């Protein structure tokens, strides 16, 4: 295991409610990422972080925000959940931003928005 | 625009067979290619990262090769076992911090 814990593992929520997913790592890696995985679309990057309080958008960032107040924690917030945000969300980490630094993934959070 | 494809989409083999999974990419200007496996309901487990300067990487029964000029990587699994059953994905880095992932090959190894 790459020392990545995602919580909760499963969540069902209603349209319009805020939702926060948590990623916790014990590897002290600098880079952290949030991906979503959907049939037909594969894995898509939502947001990433390159240090405490340093974050940037990915290709599907609309409707999501992130925060990183500690090296080990990266939070993903859906401000007002919509059915299109039903997905499996994965956190990933990398030791550095160097191209040859491998990605390691958590076990995911399955989110259902009803 | 970088596109990554994987053929076949699904593969079923009897236990003990040697097999090859394929990953193709359209832009040969890559830094590396990473292979993952994903078990149902789980995240992706990193298997091998092969850098652009390397031709092969090996880990146990797994061997990955990379041919940038032809835009191909292969993952060779020797003496397959039922525990190898999973979806195998490849990924290449884009500029910045994004990656392009292939759609995966779903492998079933039958006892």
Coordinates of N, CA, C and O in Angstrom, one line a residue, chain A residues 49-98:
Chain A
X49 N -2.5 19.4 -6.0 CA -1.8 20.3 -5.1 C -0.3 20.0 -5.1 O 0.2 18.8 -5.2
X50 N 0.5 21.1 -5.1 CA 2.0 20.9 -5.2 C 2.6 21.4 -3.9 O 3.8 21.7 -3.8
X51 N 1.8 21.5 -2.8 CA 2.3 21.9 -1.5 C 1.2 22.4 -0.7 O 0.1 22.7 -1.2
X52 N 1.5 22.7 0.6 CA 0.5 23.2 1.5 C 0.0 24.6 1.0 O 0.8 25.4 0.6
X53 N -1.3 24.7 0.8 CA -2.0 25.9 0.3 C -1.7 26.1 -1.2 O -2.2 27.2 -1.7
X54 N -1.0 25.3 -1.9 CA -0.7 25.4 -3.3 C -1.5 24.4 -4.1 O -1.3 23.2 -4.0
X55 N -2.5 24.9 -4.8 CA -3.4 24.0 -5.6 C -3.6 24.6 -7.0 O -3.4 25.8 -7.3
X56 N -4.0 23.7 -7.9 CA -4.3 24.2 -9.3 C -5.4 23.3 -9.9 O -5.6 22.2 -9.4
X57 N -6.0 23.8 -10.9 CA -7.1 23.1 -11.5 C -6.7 22.0 -12.5 O -5.6 22.2 -13.2
X58 N -7.5 21.0 -12.7 CA -7.3 20.0 -13.7 C -8.3 20.2 -14.8 O -8.9 21.3 -15.0
X59 N -8.5 19.2 -15.6 CA -9.4 19.3 -16.8 C -10.9 19.4 -16.5 O -11.6 19.8 -17.3
X60 N -11.3 18.9 -15.3 CA -12.7 18.8 -15.0 C -13.0 19.5 -13.6 O -13.6 18.9 -12.7
X61 N -12.5 20.7 -13.4 CA -12.6 21.3 -12.1 C -13.9 22.0 -11.7 O -14.1 22.3 -10.6
X62 N -14.7 22.3 -12.7 CA -16.0 23.0 -12.5 C -16.8 22.3 -11.5 O -17.1 21.1 -11.6
X63 N -17.3 23.0 -10.4 CA -18.2 22.4 -9.4 C -17.4 21.8 -8.2 O -18.0 21.3 -7.3
X64 N -16.1 21.9 -8.3 CA -15.2 21.3 -7.2 C -14.3 22.4 -6.7 O -13.8 23.2 -7.4
X65 N -14.0 22.2 -5.4 CA -12.9 23.0 -4.8 C -12.1 22.1 -3.9 O -12.5 21.0 -3.6
X66 N -10.8 22.6 -3.7 CA -9.9 21.7 -2.9 C -9.2 22.6 -1.8 O -9.2 23.8 -1.9
X67 N -8.7 21.9 -0.8 CA -7.9 22.7 0.2 C -6.8 21.7 0.7 O -7.1 20.5 0.8
X68 N -5.7 22.3 1.0 CA -4.6 21.5 1.6 C -3.9 22.4 2.7 O -3.1 23.2 2.4
X69 N -4.3 22.1 3.9 CA -3.8 22.9 5.0 C -2.6 22.2 5.7 O -1.9 22.8 6.5
X70 N -2.5 20.9 5.4 CA -1.3 20.1 5.9 C -0.8 19.2 4.8 O -1.6 18.9 3.9
X71 N 0.5 18.9 4.9 CA 1.1 18.1 3.9 C 0.3 16.8 3.7 O 0.1 16.3 2.5
X72 N -0.2 16.2 4.7 CA -0.8 14.9 4.7 C -2.3 14.8 4.2 O -2.8 13.8 3.9
X73 N -2.9 16.0 4.2 CA -4.4 16.0 3.9 C -4.7 16.8 2.7 O -4.3 18.0 2.6
X74 N -5.6 16.3 1.9 CA -6.1 17.0 0.7 C -7.6 16.7 0.6 O -8.0 15.6 0.5
X75 N -8.3 17.8 0.7 CA -9.8 17.7 0.7 C -10.4 18.1 -0.6 O -9.9 19.1 -1.2
X76 N -11.4 17.4 -1.0 CA -12.1 17.7 -2.2 C -13.6 18.1 -1.8 O -14.2 17.2 -1.1
X77 N -14.1 19.2 -2.2 CA -15.4 19.7 -1.8 C -16.3 19.9 -3.0 O -15.8 20.6 -4.0
X78 N -17.4 19.3 -3.0 CA -18.5 19.6 -4.0 C -19.4 20.5 -3.3 O -20.1 20.2 -2.4
X79 N -19.4 21.8 -3.8 CA -20.1 22.8 -3.1 C -21.6 22.6 -3.1 O -22.3 22.8 -2.1
X80 N -22.1 22.1 -4.2 CA -23.6 21.8 -4.3 C -23.7 20.6 -5.3 O -23.6 20.8 -6.5
X81 N -23.8 19.4 -4.7 CA -23.6 18.2 -5.5 C -24.7 18.1 -6.6 O -25.9 18.4 -6.4
X82 N -24.3 17.6 -7.7 CA -25.3 17.3 -8.8 C -25.2 15.9 -9.3 O -24.1 15.2 -9.0
X83 N -26.2 15.4 -10.0 CA -26.2 14.0 -10.4 C -25.0 13.7 -11.3 O -24.5 12.5 -11.3
X84 N -24.5 14.7 -12.0 CA -23.4 14.4 -12.9 C -22.1 14.2 -12.2 O -21.1 13.8 -12.8
X85 N -22.1 14.5 -10.9 CA -20.9 14.2 -10.0 C -20.9 12.9 -9.4 O -20.0 12.6 -8.6
X86 N -21.9 12.1 -9.7 CA -21.9 10.7 -9.3 C -20.7 10.0 -10.0 O -20.6 10.0 -11.2
X87 N -19.8 9.4 -9.2 CA -18.6 8.9 -9.8 C -17.8 8.2 -8.7 O -18.2 8.2 -7.5
X88 N -16.7 7.6 -9.1 CA -15.7 7.1 -8.2 C -14.5 8.1 -8.1 O -14.0 8.4 -9.2
X89 N -14.2 8.6 -7.0 CA -13.2 9.6 -6.8 C -11.9 9.0 -6.2 O -12.0 8.3 -5.2
X90 N -10.8 9.2 -6.9 CA -9.5 8.7 -6.5 C -8.5 9.8 -6.1 O -8.4 10.8 -6.8
X91 N -7.9 9.6 -5.0 CA -6.8 10.4 -4.6 C -5.5 9.8 -5.1 O -5.4 8.5 -5.0
X92 N -4.5 10.5 -5.5 CA -3.2 10.0 -5.9 C -2.1 10.9 -5.4 O -2.4 12.1 -5.1
X93 N -0.9 10.3 -5.2 CA 0.2 11.1 -4.7 C 1.4 10.8 -5.5 O 1.5 9.8 -6.2
X94 N 2.3 11.8 -5.5 CA 3.7 11.6 -6.1 C 4.7 12.3 -5.2 O 4.4 13.3 -4.6
X95 N 5.9 11.7 -5.1 CA 6.9 12.2 -4.3 C 7.3 13.6 -4.7 O 7.4 14.6 -3.9
X96 N 7.5 13.8 -6.0 CA 7.8 15.1 -6.6 C 7.0 15.3 -7.8 O 6.2 14.5 -8.3
X97 N 7.2 16.5 -8.5 CA 6.5 16.8 -9.7 C 7.3 16.4 -10.9 O 6.9 16.6 -12.0
X98 N 8.4 15.8 -10.7 CA 9.3 15.3 -11.8 C 8.5 14.3 -12.6 O 7.7 13.5 -12.1

